[in-house]
Short mmCIF file of C-alpha atoms in Angstrom, two decimals:
data_model
loop_
_atom_site.label_atom_id
_atom_site.label_comp_id
_atom_site.label_asym_id
_atom_site.label_seq_id
_atom_site.Cartn_x
_atom_site.Cartn_y
_atom_site.Cartn_z
CA UNK A 260 -9.05 24.60 32.07
CA UNK A 261 -5.64 26.10 31.37
CA UNK A 262 -3.19 24.70 28.84
CA UNK A 263 0.16 25.65 27.37
CA UNK A 264 2.06 24.23 24.43
CA UNK A 265 5.83 23.82 24.13
CA UNK A 266 7.34 22.98 20.73
CA UNK A 267 10.03 20.39 21.41
CA UNK A 268 10.88 20.12 17.70
CA UNK A 269 9.21 20.90 14.37
CA UNK A 270 7.36 17.61 14.70
CA UNK A 271 6.70 17.22 18.44
CA UNK A 272 4.98 19.27 21.13
CA UNK A 273 4.42 19.02 24.86
CA UNK A 274 1.07 20.14 26.25
CA UNK A 275 0.72 21.08 29.91
CA UNK A 276 -2.90 20.98 31.09
CA UNK A 277 -4.43 22.06 34.39
CA UNK A 278 -8.10 21.31 35.12
CA UNK A 279 -9.95 22.76 38.16
CA UNK A 280 -12.00 20.20 40.05
CA UNK A 281 -15.11 22.31 39.46
CA UNK A 282 -14.94 21.32 35.78
CA UNK A 283 -14.74 17.66 36.73
CA UNK A 284 -18.13 17.47 38.47
CA UNK A 285 -19.80 15.67 35.48
CA UNK A 286 -16.93 13.20 35.50
CA UNK A 287 -17.33 12.55 39.23
CA UNK A 288 -21.09 12.05 38.82
CA UNK A 289 -20.49 9.56 36.02
CA UNK A 290 -17.75 7.78 38.00
CA UNK A 291 -19.92 7.35 41.12
CA UNK A 292 -22.80 6.06 39.02
CA UNK A 293 -20.59 3.55 37.23
CA UNK A 294 -18.92 2.31 40.42
CA UNK A 295 -22.26 2.02 42.24
CA UNK A 296 -23.54 -0.30 39.54
CA UNK A 297 -20.46 -2.51 39.83
CA UNK A 298 -20.43 -3.11 43.62
CA UNK A 299 -22.90 -4.50 46.13
CA UNK A 300 -23.28 -2.61 49.39
CA UNK A 301 -25.65 -3.97 52.07
CA UNK A 302 -28.73 -1.80 52.52
CA UNK A 303 -28.59 -0.28 49.03
CA UNK A 304 -29.99 -1.47 45.77
CA UNK A 305 -27.46 -1.84 42.88
CA UNK A 306 -26.56 1.59 41.53
CA UNK A 307 -28.20 3.48 44.42
CA UNK A 308 -25.35 3.77 46.94
CA UNK A 309 -24.57 7.48 47.61
CA UNK A 310 -21.15 8.97 46.91
CA UNK A 311 -20.11 9.30 50.57
CA UNK A 312 -20.82 5.60 51.20
CA UNK A 313 -18.76 4.62 48.18
CA UNK A 314 -15.89 6.81 49.39
CA UNK A 315 -16.06 5.15 52.83
CA UNK A 316 -16.25 1.60 51.55
CA UNK A 317 -13.93 1.73 48.53
CA UNK A 318 -11.72 4.70 49.22
CA UNK A 319 -11.47 8.02 47.43
CA UNK A 320 -8.59 6.74 45.30
CA UNK A 321 -10.85 4.37 43.36
CA UNK A 322 -13.12 7.26 42.39
CA UNK A 323 -10.23 9.55 41.48
CA UNK A 324 -8.73 6.88 39.25
CA UNK A 325 -12.02 6.50 37.39
CA UNK A 326 -12.33 10.27 36.98
CA UNK A 327 -8.78 10.63 35.68
CA UNK A 328 -9.26 7.81 33.15
CA UNK A 329 -12.46 9.47 31.96
CA UNK A 330 -11.39 13.12 31.99
CA UNK A 331 -7.79 13.13 30.73
CA UNK A 332 -8.50 11.96 27.14
CA UNK A 333 -11.31 14.50 26.79
CA UNK A 334 -9.28 17.36 28.24
CA UNK A 335 -6.34 16.37 26.06
CA UNK A 336 -8.58 16.69 23.01
CA UNK A 337 -9.69 20.16 24.16
CA UNK A 338 -6.07 21.22 24.68
CA UNK A 339 -5.12 20.01 21.17
CA UNK A 340 -7.93 22.05 19.66
CA UNK A 341 -6.99 25.11 21.69
CA UNK A 342 -3.32 24.81 20.70
CA UNK A 343 -4.29 24.43 17.02
CA UNK A 344 -1.92 21.52 16.43
CA UNK A 345 -2.59 18.39 14.39
CA UNK A 346 -1.48 15.34 16.37
CA UNK A 347 -0.12 12.21 14.71
CA UNK A 348 -0.48 9.06 16.74
CA UNK A 349 -1.14 8.49 20.40
CA UNK A 350 0.24 10.92 23.02
CA UNK A 351 2.55 10.05 25.90
CA UNK A 352 0.49 11.28 28.87
CA UNK A 353 1.78 11.73 32.41
CA UNK A 354 -0.45 12.83 35.29
CA UNK A 355 1.74 15.26 37.24
CA UNK A 356 -0.59 16.41 40.02
CA UNK A 357 -3.89 15.45 41.63
CA UNK A 358 -5.00 17.72 44.48
CA UNK A 359 -8.37 16.40 45.59
CA UNK A 360 -10.87 19.20 45.57
CA UNK A 361 -8.46 21.57 43.83
CA UNK A 362 -7.02 20.58 40.45
CA UNK A 363 -5.85 17.85 38.09
CA UNK A 364 -2.67 18.46 36.07
CA UNK A 365 -1.06 16.38 33.36
CA UNK A 366 1.34 16.67 30.43
CA UNK A 367 1.04 15.13 26.97
CA UNK A 368 3.84 14.74 24.43
CA UNK A 369 2.77 13.93 20.90
CA UNK A 370 4.11 14.09 17.35
CA UNK A 371 2.34 16.63 15.19
CA UNK A 372 1.90 17.34 11.53
CA UNK A 373 4.79 19.71 10.74
CA UNK A 374 4.57 23.06 9.04
CA UNK A 375 5.49 22.52 5.39
CA UNK A 376 6.23 25.09 2.73
CA UNK A 377 5.07 23.65 -0.57
CA UNK A 378 7.60 24.34 -3.34
CA UNK A 379 6.50 26.05 -6.56
CA UNK A 380 5.48 22.97 -8.48
CA UNK A 381 4.54 25.00 -11.57
CA UNK A 382 8.28 25.19 -12.27
CA UNK A 383 8.71 21.40 -12.31
CA UNK A 384 9.73 20.04 -15.71
CA UNK A 385 10.29 16.36 -16.52
CA UNK A 386 10.87 14.29 -19.63
CA UNK A 387 9.05 11.03 -20.33
CA UNK A 388 9.44 8.27 -22.90
CA UNK A 389 7.62 8.40 -26.21
CA UNK A 390 4.19 6.74 -26.28
CA UNK A 391 4.14 6.23 -30.05
CA UNK A 392 3.13 2.75 -31.18
CA UNK A 393 5.32 1.38 -33.98
CA UNK A 394 4.55 -1.31 -36.54
CA UNK A 395 6.92 -3.61 -34.65
CA UNK A 396 4.85 -3.06 -31.49
CA UNK A 397 1.69 -4.06 -33.34
CA UNK A 398 3.39 -7.14 -34.80
CA UNK A 399 4.52 -8.13 -31.30
CA UNK A 400 0.99 -7.79 -29.95
CA UNK A 401 -0.37 -9.77 -32.89
CA UNK A 402 2.15 -12.53 -32.25
CA UNK A 403 1.03 -12.63 -28.63
CA UNK A 404 -2.57 -13.00 -29.72
CA UNK A 405 -1.62 -15.74 -32.19
CA UNK A 406 0.13 -17.58 -29.36
CA UNK A 407 -3.14 -17.77 -27.48
CA UNK A 408 -4.62 -19.72 -30.38
CA UNK A 409 -1.51 -21.74 -31.13
CA UNK A 410 -1.26 -25.52 -30.97
CA UNK A 411 1.44 -27.63 -29.32
CA UNK A 412 3.07 -30.31 -31.44
CA UNK A 413 5.57 -32.89 -30.24
CA UNK A 414 9.05 -32.65 -31.77
CA UNK A 415 12.01 -35.04 -31.85
CA UNK A 416 14.85 -32.58 -31.24
CA UNK A 417 16.69 -30.73 -28.49
CA UNK A 418 14.86 -28.15 -26.40
CA UNK A 419 14.87 -24.56 -27.68
CA UNK A 420 13.81 -21.32 -26.06
CA UNK A 421 10.02 -21.00 -26.35
CA UNK A 422 9.36 -24.75 -26.38
CA UNK A 423 6.94 -26.41 -23.98
CA UNK A 424 8.30 -29.32 -21.98
CA UNK A 425 6.96 -31.80 -19.48
CA UNK A 426 9.53 -32.27 -16.73
CA UNK A 427 10.24 -33.95 -13.42
CA UNK A 428 12.02 -31.89 -10.74
CA UNK A 429 13.74 -32.74 -7.46
CA UNK A 430 16.16 -30.84 -5.24
CA UNK A 431 18.43 -31.41 -2.27
CA UNK A 432 20.10 -29.06 0.19
CA UNK A 433 23.18 -30.45 1.96
CA UNK A 434 22.12 -33.89 0.77
CA UNK A 435 18.64 -33.58 2.26
CA UNK A 436 15.62 -33.74 -0.08
CA UNK A 437 13.53 -30.56 -0.33
CA UNK A 438 9.96 -31.81 -0.31
CA UNK A 439 8.36 -28.65 -1.68
CA UNK A 440 10.70 -28.81 -4.69
CA UNK A 441 9.69 -32.34 -5.74
CA UNK A 442 7.29 -32.57 -8.67
CA UNK A 443 6.62 -34.72 -11.72
CA UNK A 444 4.75 -34.25 -14.97
CA UNK A 445 4.96 -30.47 -14.79
CA UNK A 446 4.39 -28.47 -17.97
CA UNK A 447 6.75 -25.51 -18.43
CA UNK A 448 7.44 -22.94 -21.14
CA UNK A 449 11.18 -22.67 -21.62
CA UNK A 450 12.37 -19.08 -21.30
CA UNK A 451 9.37 -17.91 -19.26
CA UNK A 452 11.42 -17.69 -16.06
CA UNK A 453 8.40 -18.82 -14.06
CA UNK A 454 10.15 -21.51 -12.06
CA UNK A 455 13.52 -21.64 -10.32
CA UNK A 456 16.52 -19.65 -11.50
CA UNK A 457 18.81 -21.55 -13.86
CA UNK A 458 16.15 -24.03 -15.00
CA UNK A 459 15.59 -22.52 -18.44
CA UNK A 460 19.31 -22.41 -19.15
CA UNK A 461 19.65 -26.05 -18.09
CA UNK A 462 16.74 -27.18 -20.27
CA UNK A 463 17.99 -25.65 -23.51
CA UNK A 464 19.78 -28.35 -25.50
CA UNK A 465 18.28 -31.26 -23.55
CA UNK A 466 16.20 -33.94 -25.28
CA UNK A 467 13.30 -36.10 -24.14
CA UNK A 468 14.55 -38.78 -21.74
CA UNK A 469 17.62 -36.81 -20.62
CA UNK A 470 18.43 -35.76 -17.05
CA UNK A 471 20.64 -32.92 -15.89
CA UNK A 472 21.74 -31.39 -12.58
CA UNK A 473 22.44 -27.74 -11.78
CA UNK A 474 22.88 -25.54 -8.71
CA UNK A 475 20.60 -22.66 -7.77
CA UNK A 476 19.63 -20.58 -4.74
CA UNK A 477 16.15 -21.22 -3.37
CA UNK A 478 14.09 -18.07 -2.81
CA UNK A 479 11.17 -19.51 -0.84
CA UNK A 480 10.34 -22.24 1.62
CA UNK A 481 12.28 -23.50 4.60
CA UNK A 482 15.57 -23.40 2.68
CA UNK A 483 15.24 -19.90 1.21
CA UNK A 484 18.63 -18.38 0.45
CA UNK A 485 20.47 -21.71 0.43
CA UNK A 486 22.17 -23.45 -2.50
CA UNK A 487 20.25 -26.44 -3.82
CA UNK A 488 21.27 -29.23 -6.18
CA UNK A 489 18.40 -29.53 -8.65
CA UNK A 490 17.76 -32.54 -10.89
CA UNK A 491 15.56 -32.06 -13.96
CA UNK A 492 14.36 -34.78 -16.31
CA UNK A 493 12.64 -34.05 -19.62
CA UNK A 494 9.69 -36.26 -20.55
CA UNK A 495 8.42 -34.59 -23.72
CA UNK A 496 9.29 -31.61 -25.93
CA UNK A 497 6.66 -29.65 -27.87
CA UNK A 498 6.78 -26.52 -29.96
CA UNK A 499 3.98 -24.03 -30.38
CA UNK A 500 2.75 -23.57 -33.93
CA UNK A 501 1.03 -20.27 -34.57
CA UNK A 502 -2.02 -19.91 -36.82
CA UNK A 503 -1.55 -17.92 -40.00
CA UNK A 504 -2.15 -14.20 -39.52
CA UNK A 505 -4.92 -13.61 -42.05
CA UNK A 506 -8.57 -12.57 -42.24
CA UNK A 507 -9.68 -16.03 -41.11
CA UNK A 508 -7.59 -15.69 -37.95
CA UNK A 509 -8.99 -12.19 -37.32
CA UNK A 510 -12.52 -13.64 -37.42
CA UNK A 511 -11.49 -16.45 -35.07
CA UNK A 512 -9.71 -14.25 -32.52
CA UNK A 513 -11.83 -11.11 -32.54
CA UNK A 514 -15.05 -9.44 -33.64
CA UNK A 515 -13.36 -8.11 -36.78
CA UNK A 516 -13.67 -9.48 -40.32
CA UNK A 517 -10.23 -8.56 -41.60
CA UNK A 518 -6.67 -8.69 -40.35
CA UNK A 519 -6.21 -4.98 -41.03
CA UNK A 520 -9.15 -4.14 -38.77
CA UNK A 521 -7.73 -6.36 -36.03
CA UNK A 522 -4.30 -4.73 -36.31
CA UNK A 523 -5.87 -1.26 -36.15
CA UNK A 524 -7.67 -2.30 -32.96
CA UNK A 525 -4.46 -3.71 -31.48
CA UNK A 526 -2.72 -0.45 -32.27
CA UNK A 527 -5.48 1.53 -30.53
CA UNK A 528 -5.45 -0.69 -27.47
CA UNK A 529 -1.69 -0.71 -27.15
CA UNK A 530 -1.63 3.05 -27.60
CA UNK A 531 -3.85 3.32 -24.53
CA UNK A 532 -1.49 1.09 -22.56
CA UNK A 533 1.54 3.10 -23.68
CA UNK A 534 -0.23 6.33 -22.72
CA UNK A 535 -0.97 4.89 -19.29
CA UNK A 536 2.68 3.92 -18.87
CA UNK A 537 3.69 7.40 -19.97
CA UNK A 538 1.31 8.91 -17.43
CA UNK A 539 2.68 6.64 -14.72
CA UNK A 540 6.22 7.67 -15.62
CA UNK A 541 5.26 11.36 -15.57
CA UNK A 542 3.60 10.93 -12.18
CA UNK A 543 6.65 9.23 -10.68
CA UNK A 544 9.14 11.72 -12.07
CA UNK A 545 7.06 14.74 -11.06
CA UNK A 546 6.68 13.33 -7.57
CA UNK A 547 10.43 12.68 -7.37
CA UNK A 548 11.16 16.29 -8.40
CA UNK A 549 8.58 17.58 -5.94
CA UNK A 550 10.11 15.64 -3.04
CA UNK A 551 13.61 16.81 -3.91
CA UNK A 552 12.44 20.44 -3.81
CA UNK A 553 10.53 20.14 -0.52
CA UNK A 554 11.80 20.31 3.06
CA UNK A 555 9.55 18.08 5.14
CA UNK A 556 10.43 17.44 8.82
CA UNK A 557 9.62 13.82 9.61
CA UNK A 558 7.84 12.81 12.84
CA UNK A 559 10.00 10.05 14.27
CA UNK A 560 7.15 8.00 15.72
CA UNK A 561 5.38 7.94 12.34
CA UNK A 562 8.55 6.92 10.52
CA UNK A 563 9.28 4.23 13.09
CA UNK A 564 5.74 2.90 12.80
CA UNK A 565 6.14 2.71 9.02
CA UNK A 566 9.49 0.93 9.42
CA UNK A 567 7.93 -1.62 11.77
CA UNK A 568 5.08 -2.33 9.35
CA UNK A 569 7.44 -2.84 6.43
CA UNK A 570 9.79 -5.00 8.51
CA UNK A 571 6.83 -7.06 9.71
CA UNK A 572 5.66 -7.62 6.14
CA UNK A 573 9.17 -8.60 5.03
CA UNK A 574 9.67 -11.23 7.73
CA UNK A 575 6.07 -12.40 7.33
CA UNK A 576 7.06 -13.87 3.95
CA UNK A 577 9.49 -16.14 5.83
CA UNK A 578 7.09 -17.28 8.54
CA UNK A 579 8.45 -14.59 10.88
CA UNK A 580 11.87 -16.26 10.91
CA UNK A 581 14.46 -13.46 11.06
CA UNK A 582 17.31 -15.85 10.31
CA UNK A 583 15.70 -17.03 7.07
CA UNK A 584 15.05 -13.43 6.01
CA UNK A 585 18.70 -12.60 6.65
CA UNK A 586 19.81 -15.62 4.62
CA UNK A 587 17.62 -14.57 1.72
CA UNK A 588 18.85 -10.96 1.84
CA UNK A 589 22.45 -12.13 1.80
CA UNK A 590 21.71 -14.48 -1.11
CA UNK A 591 20.68 -11.40 -3.08
CA UNK A 592 24.11 -9.81 -2.52
CA UNK A 593 23.02 -7.47 0.28
CA UNK A 594 23.87 -7.39 3.98
CA UNK A 595 21.10 -7.29 6.56
CA UNK A 596 22.34 -3.86 7.67
CA UNK A 597 22.02 -2.58 4.09
CA UNK A 598 18.55 -4.08 3.84
CA UNK A 599 17.43 -2.43 7.09
CA UNK A 600 18.89 0.91 5.99
CA UNK A 601 17.10 0.67 2.65
CA UNK A 602 13.87 -0.23 4.43
CA UNK A 603 14.11 2.84 6.66
CA UNK A 604 14.91 5.08 3.71
CA UNK A 605 11.85 3.87 1.84
CA UNK A 606 9.73 4.37 4.97
CA UNK A 607 10.99 7.95 5.33
CA UNK A 608 10.23 8.61 1.67
CA UNK A 609 6.70 7.24 2.06
CA UNK A 610 5.96 9.40 5.11
CA UNK A 611 7.44 12.46 3.41
CA UNK A 612 5.24 11.82 0.37
CA UNK A 613 2.12 11.44 2.47
CA UNK A 614 2.72 14.59 4.52
CA UNK A 615 3.59 16.72 1.49
CA UNK A 616 0.62 15.58 -0.60
CA UNK A 617 -1.69 16.15 2.37
CA UNK A 618 -0.41 19.73 2.60
CA UNK A 619 -0.95 20.26 -1.13
CA UNK A 620 -4.46 18.81 -0.81
CA UNK A 621 -5.19 21.26 2.02
CA UNK A 622 -3.94 24.25 0.06
CA UNK A 623 -5.80 23.19 -3.10
CA UNK A 624 -8.93 22.40 -1.08
CA UNK A 625 -9.09 18.92 -2.59
CA UNK A 626 -12.36 17.18 -1.76
CA UNK A 627 -13.22 13.48 -1.99
CA UNK A 628 -16.78 12.64 -2.91
CA UNK A 629 -18.53 9.57 -1.58
CA UNK A 630 -18.79 8.21 -5.10
CA UNK A 631 -15.03 8.54 -5.60
CA UNK A 632 -14.39 6.65 -2.38
CA UNK A 633 -16.80 3.88 -3.38
CA UNK A 634 -15.25 3.64 -6.85
CA UNK A 635 -11.85 3.15 -5.26
CA UNK A 636 -13.24 0.51 -2.91
CA UNK A 637 -14.91 -1.34 -5.79
CA UNK A 638 -11.74 -1.19 -7.87
CA UNK A 639 -9.61 -2.53 -5.03
CA UNK A 640 -12.17 -5.24 -4.21
CA UNK A 641 -11.93 -6.42 -7.81
CA UNK A 642 -8.15 -6.27 -7.65
CA UNK A 643 -8.05 -8.52 -4.57
CA UNK A 644 -10.78 -10.83 -5.82
CA UNK A 645 -13.40 -10.13 -3.14
CA UNK A 646 -16.80 -8.48 -3.09
CA UNK A 647 -17.02 -4.76 -2.23
CA UNK A 648 -18.90 -5.65 0.95
CA UNK A 649 -16.18 -8.09 2.03
CA UNK A 650 -13.47 -5.58 1.17
CA UNK A 651 -15.17 -2.88 3.26
CA UNK A 652 -15.50 -5.31 6.17
CA UNK A 653 -11.81 -6.22 5.97
CA UNK A 654 -10.86 -2.54 5.75
CA UNK A 655 -12.97 -1.72 8.80
CA UNK A 656 -11.45 -4.56 10.81
CA UNK A 657 -7.94 -3.38 9.86
CA UNK A 658 -8.88 0.26 10.60
CA UNK A 659 -7.98 1.20 7.00
CA UNK A 660 -10.99 3.13 5.70
CA UNK A 661 -9.33 6.38 6.73
CA UNK A 662 -6.19 5.33 4.86
CA UNK A 663 -8.18 4.57 1.71
CA UNK A 664 -9.82 8.00 1.91
CA UNK A 665 -6.40 9.59 2.38
CA UNK A 666 -5.00 7.73 -0.62
CA UNK A 667 -7.75 8.99 -2.91
CA UNK A 668 -7.22 12.53 -1.68
CA UNK A 669 -3.46 12.31 -2.15
CA UNK A 670 -3.92 10.92 -5.64
CA UNK A 671 -6.03 13.93 -6.54
CA UNK A 672 -3.46 16.26 -4.95
CA UNK A 673 -0.70 14.69 -7.01
CA UNK A 674 -2.85 15.13 -10.11
CA UNK A 675 -2.91 18.88 -9.45
CA UNK A 676 0.90 18.90 -9.38
CA UNK A 677 1.20 16.91 -12.61
CA UNK A 678 -1.33 19.24 -14.23
CA UNK A 679 0.85 22.24 -13.40
CA UNK A 680 4.20 20.67 -14.35
CA UNK A 681 5.80 20.78 -17.77
CA UNK A 682 5.91 17.31 -19.33
CA UNK A 683 7.92 16.81 -22.50
CA UNK A 684 8.85 13.88 -24.71
CA UNK A 685 12.32 12.83 -25.92
CA UNK A 686 12.29 15.49 -28.64
CA UNK A 687 11.31 18.28 -26.29
CA UNK A 688 7.72 18.48 -27.52
CA UNK A 689 4.95 18.93 -24.94
CA UNK A 690 3.12 15.79 -23.82
CA UNK A 691 -0.61 16.14 -23.24
CA UNK A 692 -1.74 14.07 -20.23
CA UNK A 693 -4.96 15.96 -19.57
CA UNK A 694 -6.96 12.81 -20.36
CA UNK A 695 -5.40 11.17 -17.32
CA UNK A 696 -4.84 14.07 -14.93
CA UNK A 697 -7.19 16.82 -16.07
CA UNK A 698 -6.05 20.35 -16.83
CA UNK A 699 -4.28 22.87 -14.59
CA UNK A 700 -6.56 24.33 -11.95
CA UNK A 701 -9.04 21.48 -12.27
CA UNK A 702 -9.19 18.33 -10.18
CA UNK A 703 -11.73 15.87 -11.52
CA UNK A 704 -12.11 12.69 -9.52
CA UNK A 705 -13.14 10.74 -12.59
CA UNK A 706 -9.75 11.27 -14.23
CA UNK A 707 -8.25 8.84 -11.75
CA UNK A 708 -10.88 6.22 -12.37
CA UNK A 709 -10.99 6.74 -16.13
CA UNK A 710 -7.26 6.17 -16.26
CA UNK A 711 -7.62 3.01 -14.20
CA UNK A 712 -10.55 1.77 -16.28
CA UNK A 713 -8.60 2.38 -19.48
CA UNK A 714 -5.78 0.16 -18.31
CA UNK A 715 -8.10 -2.55 -17.02
CA UNK A 716 -10.04 -2.57 -20.30
CA UNK A 717 -6.86 -2.80 -22.34
CA UNK A 718 -5.67 -5.67 -20.19
CA UNK A 719 -8.94 -7.59 -20.05
CA UNK A 720 -10.00 -7.14 -23.65
CA UNK A 721 -6.61 -7.39 -25.31
CA UNK A 722 -5.13 -10.13 -23.09
CA UNK A 723 -1.76 -11.11 -24.54
CA UNK A 724 -2.31 -8.73 -27.43
CA UNK A 725 -2.43 -5.78 -25.07
CA UNK A 726 0.05 -7.04 -22.50
CA UNK A 727 2.28 -4.59 -20.79
CA UNK A 728 0.53 -2.37 -18.23
CA UNK A 729 2.24 -2.38 -14.88
CA UNK A 730 0.73 -1.96 -11.42
CA UNK A 731 1.98 1.62 -11.53
CA UNK A 732 0.04 2.28 -14.70
CA UNK A 733 -3.08 0.87 -13.14
CA UNK A 734 -2.68 3.39 -10.33
CA UNK A 735 -1.47 6.20 -12.57
CA UNK A 736 -2.90 9.07 -10.56
CA UNK A 737 -2.20 7.64 -7.11
CA UNK A 738 0.55 8.24 -4.59
CA UNK A 739 2.64 5.25 -3.52
CA UNK A 740 1.12 4.32 -0.16
CA UNK A 741 -0.40 0.83 -0.52
CA UNK A 742 -3.03 1.67 2.02
CA UNK A 743 -5.81 0.44 -0.24
CA UNK A 744 -4.94 -3.12 0.71
CA UNK A 745 -6.81 -3.67 4.01
CA UNK A 746 -4.31 -6.34 4.93
CA UNK A 747 -1.37 -4.03 4.30
CA UNK A 748 -1.46 -1.06 6.70
CA UNK A 749 1.66 0.63 5.36
CA UNK A 750 0.14 4.09 4.99
CA UNK A 751 0.68 5.48 8.47
CA UNK A 752 -0.54 9.05 8.01
CA UNK A 753 -4.29 8.83 7.72
CA UNK A 754 -6.92 11.47 7.12
CA UNK A 755 -10.19 11.08 8.98
CA UNK A 756 -12.92 11.17 6.34
CA UNK A 757 -15.42 12.65 8.77
CA UNK A 758 -13.35 15.22 10.64
CA UNK A 759 -10.83 17.97 10.12
CA UNK A 760 -8.32 16.43 12.52
CA UNK A 761 -5.92 13.94 10.92
CA UNK A 762 -4.74 10.97 12.91
CA UNK A 763 -2.27 8.16 12.56
CA UNK A 764 -3.60 4.62 12.43
CA UNK A 765 -1.30 2.39 14.46
CA UNK A 766 -0.52 -0.76 12.47
CA UNK A 767 -2.27 -3.90 13.62
CA UNK A 768 0.69 -6.23 13.91
CA UNK A 769 -1.59 -9.24 14.20
CA UNK A 770 -3.39 -8.62 10.94
CA UNK A 771 -0.55 -10.28 9.01
CA UNK A 772 0.07 -13.14 11.39
#
């Protein structure tokens, strides 16, 4: 076999392959055997008809077609290996010549992983917010914990922010009732912002038995993006009375005997949350500086695939109705063209991030252990409320196991960058994040999971008293790819966990339908 490679751009090549028929003998043998088992020819048992009889009865073209379908993918793989390129996605293959008994020739155009020069990330310096926990922070967490044990008492006065009300709601659009917006006897905390926009403002000052109308834009349902006339009626008004913050409350709300011990524990827990947020901020800012310093050619097919996935997910929220999506976008003060441009920009940034972190992982020889992969799977299964076995099954069906592996590897690669960067606080003093990211020159897989566990513990054990960690903090050492959700195939550049060749997983557009 002879092959040549032509670089069409930094991200795309064209392979020209020529295969002598002598090399195709195993393919012909396999093709004749397969065809013989599929046809019935008088005088021959199934699978026993000789090649010359098959040629006479079916024609040589049938056999050649079977050989080409069998041989071209294999020969393409050999040509890729010989050319030492890393393909991304499926190739565009064109058979250019078939001379029976002589040679088979074809070309293959495919996007490839570009050559990337990694910038000197040891020179990166970023500033992050202070992670110090103040007395006011502790008091706020204590108040949140008190609220969990508070009691609701009816009051005969106008509604204030923080009150709990029982309300009836109805809405119309262009005079037509909106069924999904009709409800009665609903309990709502005023000021929580958990229901429709403008409701909390309308409720303040109302009293039990009063009714008021206001206008708002609906953000979901069949009328998303349209103005609705909302009617709200207040049935009851209650205020939350907090228990006294004393030793008795500490014994009720925790395992501690005194209020001082409880407050010390709240301070410790919230300090962990603040540290996680600081680590998340450092990660994001270091990554932003890294991307600004790097020149990464973007394979168009990979970017376009990422755009299509993100666009599919956006319109999926509106039952695949493009018109409703456009109405919603415009209701948020943005044109559809601006939305599409922003979507493409974010897709380009995601692909650039993936390619650059993969290159850093290669240069740093970052390895992913089986245990690390399983820990990620278990963490994500818990996050999505399914068993690890079910999560793995969903990931396999969505062809996302490779993406999960790639995410873990990229997270460890990013940790190496953060380790080497200079992180300072508002006063210019150095910030030590080694607990989350390890130290320079060392990539420990458990740092990722320890950071995640710390946030989950603070959230689960502290509840309202330790509120505050964001999704970013929970993924403090990870790159922003979202591939760990088996139903969300937005990470297009995958790394095969069992091979050196990296491939692109084409998004399954039906997985969201």
